[in-house]
mmCIF file of C-alpha atoms in Angstrom:
data_model
loop_
_atom_site.group_PDB
_atom_site.id
_atom_site.type_symbol
_atom_site.label_atom_id
_atom_site.label_comp_id
_atom_site.label_asym_id
_atom_site.label_seq_id
_atom_site.Cartn_x
_atom_site.Cartn_y
_atom_site.Cartn_z
ATOM 1 C CA MET N 1 0.000 0.000 0.000
ATOM 2 C CA HIS N 2 2.817 2.401 0.813
ATOM 3 C CA ARG N 3 4.532 1.700 -2.508
ATOM 4 C CA LEU N 4 1.329 2.277 -4.453
ATOM 5 C CA PHE N 5 0.640 5.489 -2.562
ATOM 6 C CA ALA N 6 4.158 6.746 -3.364
ATOM 7 C CA GLU N 7 3.466 6.166 -7.045
ATOM 8 C CA LEU N 8 0.151 8.001 -6.876
ATOM 9 C CA GLU N 9 1.420 10.942 -4.793
ATOM 10 C CA PRO N 10 5.211 11.223 -5.217
ATOM 11 C CA PHE N 11 5.327 14.722 -3.697
ATOM 12 C CA ILE N 12 3.714 13.726 -0.384
ATOM 13 C CA THR N 13 6.050 12.268 2.237
ATOM 14 C CA VAL N 14 4.353 9.771 4.522
ATOM 15 C CA THR N 15 5.681 6.813 6.503
ATOM 16 C CA GLU N 16 4.206 3.323 6.372
ATOM 17 C CA GLN N 17 2.990 3.562 9.969
ATOM 18 C CA ASN N 18 1.419 6.963 9.365
ATOM 19 C CA LEU N 19 -0.304 5.674 6.251
ATOM 20 C CA ALA N 20 -1.697 2.669 8.113
ATOM 21 C CA ASP N 21 -2.939 4.902 10.947
ATOM 22 C CA ARG N 22 -4.757 7.149 8.491
ATOM 23 C CA VAL N 23 -6.438 4.181 6.802
ATOM 24 C CA GLN N 24 -7.573 2.693 10.106
ATOM 25 C CA TYR N 25 -8.945 6.024 11.302
ATOM 26 C CA ILE N 26 -10.895 6.647 8.080
ATOM 27 C CA LEU N 27 -12.348 3.139 8.026
ATOM 28 C CA ARG N 28 -13.376 3.223 11.680
ATOM 29 C CA SER N 29 -14.862 6.725 11.666
ATOM 30 C CA ASN N 30 -17.133 6.053 8.656
ATOM 31 C CA ILE N 31 -16.379 9.439 7.151
ATOM 32 C CA PHE N 32 -17.245 8.305 3.616
ATOM 33 C CA ASP N 33 -20.122 6.099 2.561
ATOM 34 C CA VAL N 34 -19.749 3.203 0.115
ATOM 35 C CA ALA N 35 -20.593 5.292 -2.943
ATOM 36 C CA GLU N 36 -18.089 7.981 -2.013
ATOM 37 C CA LEU N 37 -15.359 5.406 -1.424
ATOM 38 C CA GLU N 38 -16.008 3.865 -4.825
ATOM 39 C CA ARG N 39 -15.870 7.266 -6.502
ATOM 40 C CA LEU N 40 -12.562 8.100 -4.801
ATOM 41 C CA ARG N 41 -11.155 4.735 -5.821
ATOM 42 C CA ARG N 42 -12.014 5.320 -9.480
ATOM 43 C CA GLU N 43 -10.537 8.831 -9.436
ATOM 44 C CA ALA N 44 -7.336 7.879 -7.634
ATOM 45 C CA VAL N 45 -6.445 4.629 -9.422
ATOM 46 C CA PRO N 46 -6.191 4.872 -13.234
ATOM 47 C CA SER N 47 -7.371 1.963 -15.395
ATOM 48 C CA SER N 48 -4.130 1.498 -17.339
ATOM 49 C CA GLY N 49 -0.519 0.495 -16.695
ATOM 50 C CA GLU N 50 0.837 -0.890 -13.484
ATOM 51 C CA ASN N 51 -1.816 0.775 -11.326
ATOM 52 C CA ALA N 52 -4.568 -0.960 -13.272
ATOM 53 C CA ARG N 53 -2.893 -4.336 -12.723
ATOM 54 C CA ALA N 54 -2.578 -3.534 -9.055
ATOM 55 C CA GLU N 55 -6.289 -2.683 -9.006
ATOM 56 C CA ASP N 56 -7.218 -5.992 -10.605
ATOM 57 C CA ALA N 57 -4.983 -7.938 -8.237
ATOM 58 C CA ALA N 58 -5.905 -6.095 -5.056
ATOM 59 C CA PRO N 59 -9.053 -3.932 -5.321
ATOM 60 C CA GLN N 60 -9.338 -3.581 -1.577
ATOM 61 C CA LEU N 61 -5.764 -2.317 -1.334
ATOM 62 C CA ALA N 62 -6.442 0.301 -3.993
ATOM 63 C CA GLU N 63 -9.615 1.350 -2.214
ATOM 64 C CA GLN N 64 -7.764 1.863 1.060
ATOM 65 C CA THR N 65 -5.042 3.781 -0.751
ATOM 66 C CA ALA N 66 -7.614 6.104 -2.277
ATOM 67 C CA ASN N 67 -9.046 6.699 1.171
ATOM 68 C CA VAL N 68 -5.625 7.616 2.465
ATOM 69 C CA ASP N 69 -5.102 9.893 -0.537
ATOM 70 C CA ALA N 70 -8.293 11.727 0.345
ATOM 71 C CA ALA N 71 -7.269 11.957 3.987
ATOM 72 C CA VAL N 72 -3.887 13.444 3.124
ATOM 73 C CA ASN N 73 -5.204 16.135 0.789
ATOM 74 C CA ASN N 74 -8.456 16.875 2.612
ATOM 75 C CA PRO N 75 -8.440 17.324 6.395
ATOM 76 C CA VAL N 76 -10.967 15.262 8.283
ATOM 77 C CA VAL N 77 -13.841 17.358 9.609
ATOM 78 C CA VAL N 78 -15.744 16.083 12.621
ATOM 79 C CA ASP N 79 -18.482 17.685 14.670
ATOM 80 C CA SER N 80 -16.896 19.335 17.681
ATOM 81 C CA ASN N 81 -19.835 18.763 20.014
ATOM 82 C CA ASP N 82 -23.099 16.877 20.237
ATOM 83 C CA ASP N 83 -25.059 19.804 18.766
ATOM 84 C CA GLY N 84 -22.970 19.884 15.626
ATOM 85 C CA THR N 85 -22.608 23.690 15.768
ATOM 86 C CA ILE N 86 -18.807 23.874 15.592
ATOM 87 C CA THR N 87 -16.347 21.894 13.466
ATOM 88 C CA GLN N 88 -12.607 21.413 13.854
ATOM 89 C CA GLU N 89 -10.017 19.798 11.614
ATOM 90 C CA LEU N 90 -8.291 16.677 12.928
ATOM 91 C CA GLU N 91 -5.088 16.398 10.911
ATOM 92 C CA LEU N 92 -3.399 13.129 11.826
ATOM 93 C CA GLU N 93 0.108 14.376 11.161
ATOM 94 C CA GLN N 94 -0.347 17.286 13.532
ATOM 95 C CA MET N 95 -1.893 14.977 16.090
ATOM 96 C CA ARG N 96 1.062 12.603 15.846
ATOM 97 C CA SER N 97 3.463 15.529 16.313
ATOM 98 C CA THR N 98 1.491 16.758 19.337
ATOM 99 C CA LEU N 99 1.533 13.258 20.826
ATOM 100 C CA GLU N 100 5.289 12.893 20.353
ATOM 101 C CA GLU N 101 5.978 16.298 21.919
ATOM 102 C CA ALA N 102 3.717 15.531 24.889
ATOM 103 C CA ILE N 103 5.385 12.155 25.556
ATOM 104 C CA LEU N 104 8.888 13.638 25.334
ATOM 105 C CA GLU N 105 7.856 16.465 27.647
ATOM 106 C CA THR N 106 6.346 14.077 30.172
ATOM 107 C CA ARG N 107 9.446 11.864 30.207
ATOM 108 C CA SER N 108 11.648 14.851 31.073
ATOM 109 C CA THR N 109 9.289 16.276 33.727
ATOM 110 C CA LEU N 110 9.251 15.246 37.371
ATOM 111 C CA LEU N 111 6.073 13.594 38.579
ATOM 112 C CA GLU N 112 5.224 16.427 40.978
ATOM 113 C CA ASN N 113 5.694 19.023 38.229
ATOM 114 C CA ARG N 114 3.206 17.511 35.793
ATOM 115 C CA PRO N 115 0.183 19.680 35.009
ATOM 116 C CA ARG N 116 -3.231 18.782 36.333
ATOM 117 C CA LEU N 117 -5.382 17.279 33.588
ATOM 118 C CA PRO N 118 -9.053 18.282 33.505
ATOM 119 C CA ARG N 119 -11.927 15.854 33.156
ATOM 120 C CA ILE N 120 -13.008 16.103 29.526
ATOM 121 C CA THR N 121 -16.487 15.550 28.113
ATOM 122 C CA LEU N 122 -16.700 12.464 25.909
ATOM 123 C CA ASN N 123 -18.677 14.073 23.115
ATOM 124 C CA LYS N 124 -18.468 13.091 19.458
ATOM 125 C CA ARG N 125 -15.431 15.199 18.665
ATOM 126 C CA ASN N 126 -13.411 14.201 21.737
ATOM 127 C CA ARG N 127 -14.124 10.521 21.132
ATOM 128 C CA ALA N 128 -12.845 10.926 17.578
ATOM 129 C CA VAL N 129 -9.588 12.408 18.885
ATOM 130 C CA VAL N 130 -9.107 9.535 21.322
ATOM 131 C CA ARG N 131 -9.841 6.927 18.635
ATOM 132 C CA ALA N 132 -7.315 8.581 16.312
ATOM 133 C CA LEU N 133 -4.540 8.617 18.944
ATOM 134 C CA ASN N 134 -5.050 5.052 20.191
ATOM 135 C CA PRO N 135 -3.315 3.283 17.254
ATOM 136 C CA MET N 136 -0.419 5.754 17.459
ATOM 137 C CA LEU N 137 0.377 4.553 20.989
ATOM 138 C CA VAL N 138 1.138 0.999 19.909
ATOM 139 C CA THR N 139 4.703 1.770 18.814
ATOM 140 C CA TYR N 140 5.504 3.600 22.048
ATOM 141 C CA LEU N 141 3.953 0.968 24.318
ATOM 142 C CA GLU N 142 5.700 -1.922 22.583
ATOM 143 C CA ALA N 143 9.051 -0.186 23.102
ATOM 144 C CA SER N 144 8.345 0.580 26.774
ATOM 145 C CA ARG N 145 10.910 -0.961 29.135
ATOM 146 C CA ASP N 146 9.225 -0.547 32.500
ATOM 147 C CA LEU N 147 6.075 0.655 34.239
ATOM 148 C CA CYS N 148 7.388 4.198 34.761
ATOM 149 C CA GLU N 149 7.933 4.652 31.034
ATOM 150 C CA THR N 150 4.486 3.220 30.302
ATOM 151 C CA ASP N 151 3.012 5.706 32.747
ATOM 152 C CA SER N 152 4.813 8.563 30.963
ATOM 153 C CA ILE N 153 3.455 7.386 27.604
ATOM 154 C CA LEU N 154 -0.136 7.201 28.838
ATOM 155 C CA PHE N 155 0.063 10.553 30.620
ATOM 156 C CA GLY N 156 1.625 12.108 27.515
ATOM 157 C CA ALA N 157 -1.238 10.736 25.424
ATOM 158 C CA ALA N 158 -3.798 12.230 27.809
ATOM 159 C CA LEU N 159 -1.918 15.534 27.704
ATOM 160 C CA ALA N 160 -1.922 15.439 23.896
ATOM 161 C CA VAL N 161 -5.698 14.880 23.844
ATOM 162 C CA CYS N 162 -6.232 17.908 26.097
ATOM 163 C CA ARG N 163 -4.054 20.071 23.879
ATOM 164 C CA ILE N 164 -5.715 18.932 20.647
ATOM 165 C CA ILE N 165 -9.247 19.605 21.891
ATOM 166 C CA GLY N 166 -8.161 22.880 23.505
ATOM 167 C CA ALA N 167 -8.894 21.921 27.108
ATOM 168 C CA LYS N 168 -7.644 24.334 29.754
ATOM 169 C CA LEU N 169 -4.647 22.937 31.617
ATOM 170 C CA SER N 170 -3.700 23.926 35.138
ATOM 171 C CA THR N 171 -0.081 24.983 35.594
ATOM 172 C CA ALA N 172 -0.170 24.460 39.370
ATOM 173 C CA GLY N 173 2.358 21.663 39.180
ATOM 174 C CA ARG N 174 4.802 23.256 36.777
ATOM 175 C CA ALA N 175 8.169 24.493 37.974
ATOM 176 C CA THR N 176 7.633 28.129 36.979
ATOM 177 C CA GLY N 177 8.445 31.238 38.942
ATOM 178 C CA GLN N 178 4.902 31.748 40.161
ATOM 179 C CA SER N 179 3.955 28.147 40.802
ATOM 180 C CA SER N 180 7.228 27.300 42.547
ATOM 181 C CA ALA N 181 6.393 29.718 45.407
ATOM 182 C CA ILE N 182 5.501 28.247 48.800
ATOM 183 C CA PRO N 183 1.731 27.604 48.960
ATOM 184 C CA ALA N 184 -0.354 29.658 51.360
ATOM 185 C CA TRP N 185 -1.441 26.673 53.467
ATOM 186 C CA ARG N 186 2.168 25.758 54.181
ATOM 187 C CA ILE N 187 3.015 29.337 55.139
ATOM 188 C CA ARG N 188 0.145 29.369 57.650
ATOM 189 C CA ILE N 189 1.245 26.090 59.243
ATOM 190 C CA GLU N 190 4.875 27.225 59.456
ATOM 191 C CA GLU N 191 3.748 30.434 61.164
ATOM 192 C CA ARG N 192 1.853 28.389 63.747
ATOM 193 C CA ILE N 193 4.944 26.262 64.348
ATOM 194 C CA ALA N 194 7.131 29.354 64.798
ATOM 195 C CA LYS N 195 4.698 30.902 67.311
ATOM 196 C CA ALA N 196 4.409 27.639 69.235
ATOM 197 C CA ARG N 197 8.186 27.294 69.466
ATOM 198 C CA ALA N 198 8.524 30.880 70.711
ATOM 199 C CA LEU N 199 5.856 30.200 73.349
ATOM 200 C CA ILE N 200 7.612 27.010 74.445
ATOM 201 C CA SER N 201 10.859 28.932 74.851
ATOM 202 C CA ARG N 202 9.227 31.513 77.130
ATOM 203 C CA LEU N 203 7.375 28.891 79.166
ATOM 204 C CA ILE N 204 10.676 27.091 79.759
ATOM 205 C CA CYS N 205 12.263 30.393 80.815
ATOM 206 C CA PHE N 206 9.478 31.019 83.329
ATOM 207 C CA ARG N 207 9.768 27.473 84.639
ATOM 208 C CA SER N 208 13.499 28.064 85.144
ATOM 209 C CA GLY N 209 12.808 31.113 87.336
ATOM 210 C CA ASN N 210 12.794 33.982 84.834
ATOM 211 C CA THR N 211 10.048 36.371 86.021
ATOM 212 C CA ARG N 212 10.609 39.329 83.744
ATOM 213 C CA PRO N 213 7.365 41.193 82.957
ATOM 214 C CA ARG N 214 7.433 40.194 79.291
ATOM 215 C CA ILE N 215 7.884 36.508 80.178
ATOM 216 C CA VAL N 216 5.130 36.636 82.814
ATOM 217 C CA ARG N 217 2.767 38.366 80.394
ATOM 218 C CA THR N 218 3.365 35.651 77.784
ATOM 219 C CA VAL N 219 2.707 32.891 80.355
ATOM 220 C CA ARG N 220 -0.552 34.541 81.410
ATOM 221 C CA MET N 221 -1.628 34.693 77.750
ATOM 222 C CA ALA N 222 -0.734 31.010 77.336
ATOM 223 C CA PHE N 223 -3.198 30.064 80.087
ATOM 224 C CA ALA N 224 -5.865 32.594 79.127
ATOM 225 C CA GLY N 225 -9.361 31.162 79.273
ATOM 226 C CA THR N 226 -8.410 28.481 81.792
ATOM 227 C CA ASN N 227 -8.590 28.289 85.569
ATOM 228 C CA VAL N 228 -4.809 28.055 85.878
ATOM 229 C CA SER N 229 -3.230 30.785 88.010
ATOM 230 C CA LEU N 230 0.468 31.503 88.225
ATOM 231 C CA SER N 231 0.196 31.436 92.043
ATOM 232 C CA ARG N 232 -1.073 27.875 92.136
ATOM 233 C CA PRO N 233 1.238 25.351 93.799
ATOM 234 C CA ASP N 234 1.042 22.991 90.814
ATOM 235 C CA ILE N 235 1.949 25.669 88.276
ATOM 236 C CA MET N 236 5.169 23.846 87.331
ATOM 237 C CA GLN N 237 3.188 20.744 86.454
ATOM 238 C CA LYS N 238 0.756 22.838 84.398
ATOM 239 C CA LEU N 239 3.689 24.448 82.595
ATOM 240 C CA THR N 240 5.121 21.043 81.739
ATOM 241 C CA GLU N 241 1.757 19.824 80.455
ATOM 242 C CA ARG N 242 1.353 22.973 78.348
ATOM 243 C CA ILE N 243 4.844 22.570 76.881
ATOM 244 C CA ASP N 244 4.201 18.918 76.030
ATOM 245 C CA ASP N 245 0.900 19.853 74.387
ATOM 246 C CA LEU N 246 2.621 22.465 72.204
ATOM 247 C CA LYS N 247 5.327 19.994 71.213
ATOM 248 C CA GLN N 248 2.689 17.473 70.124
ATOM 249 C CA ARG N 249 0.972 20.153 68.046
ATOM 250 C CA ILE N 250 4.251 21.063 66.384
ATOM 251 C CA ALA N 251 4.860 17.412 65.527
ATOM 252 C CA ALA N 252 1.352 17.116 64.046
ATOM 253 C CA TRP N 253 1.776 20.275 61.979
ATOM 254 C CA GLY N 254 5.136 19.070 60.703
ATOM 255 C CA LYS N 255 3.573 15.754 59.700
ATOM 256 C CA ARG N 256 0.839 17.630 57.855
ATOM 257 C CA ILE N 257 3.438 19.542 55.854
ATOM 258 C CA ARG N 258 5.314 16.338 54.963
#
């Protein structure tokens, strides 16, 4: 089929795998009816010379070649949504290039820096994109050496689908200047840890006999809302319990960050 296509269209460069993918996509998507396929076959394959002999020997091969010829010169148009109000061209060569770029990008990106993929609607157009990319994955998956590489291939394919259909991608995971900043939730927890450590330090100072007004004021604030008084005989025990409680909170906050 590839040799016959090269004879019919010598100025179009296409690989055997690409040609086979185009044929499979056209046959599965039912873009042309039987009459249209027959008309394309008659126009693409002349009735004389070597092409005519090839037609007599393999009519189905010539028919598939004509379909590929039509797919190369005319982009495939598919309804973009269930209402059929918008159309978008699905050029297989561009899709293959997008897939290759997405897989290479995913392989060179750390797992935590991958973008968040949105949940896409499986309408008519999106299903057509997925069906067109599926046969292109065979070569990559067969060459995969381990599970990590397979994961990169599948994630790259999902990323390619999102880019082809124009889905909005979140850059929260990318290592850019804005996204690499410390998130707000972590800043809040680290502030709590810093305040708790400062309070522990002053409670320990008071327990060691430091009665400066600033230290005493901090200790009173630490027991605000409780019935604990600094003049109680068991104040040292209450201080130790309060310090232990703060240490446990710090450990829990640190675990939350990790």
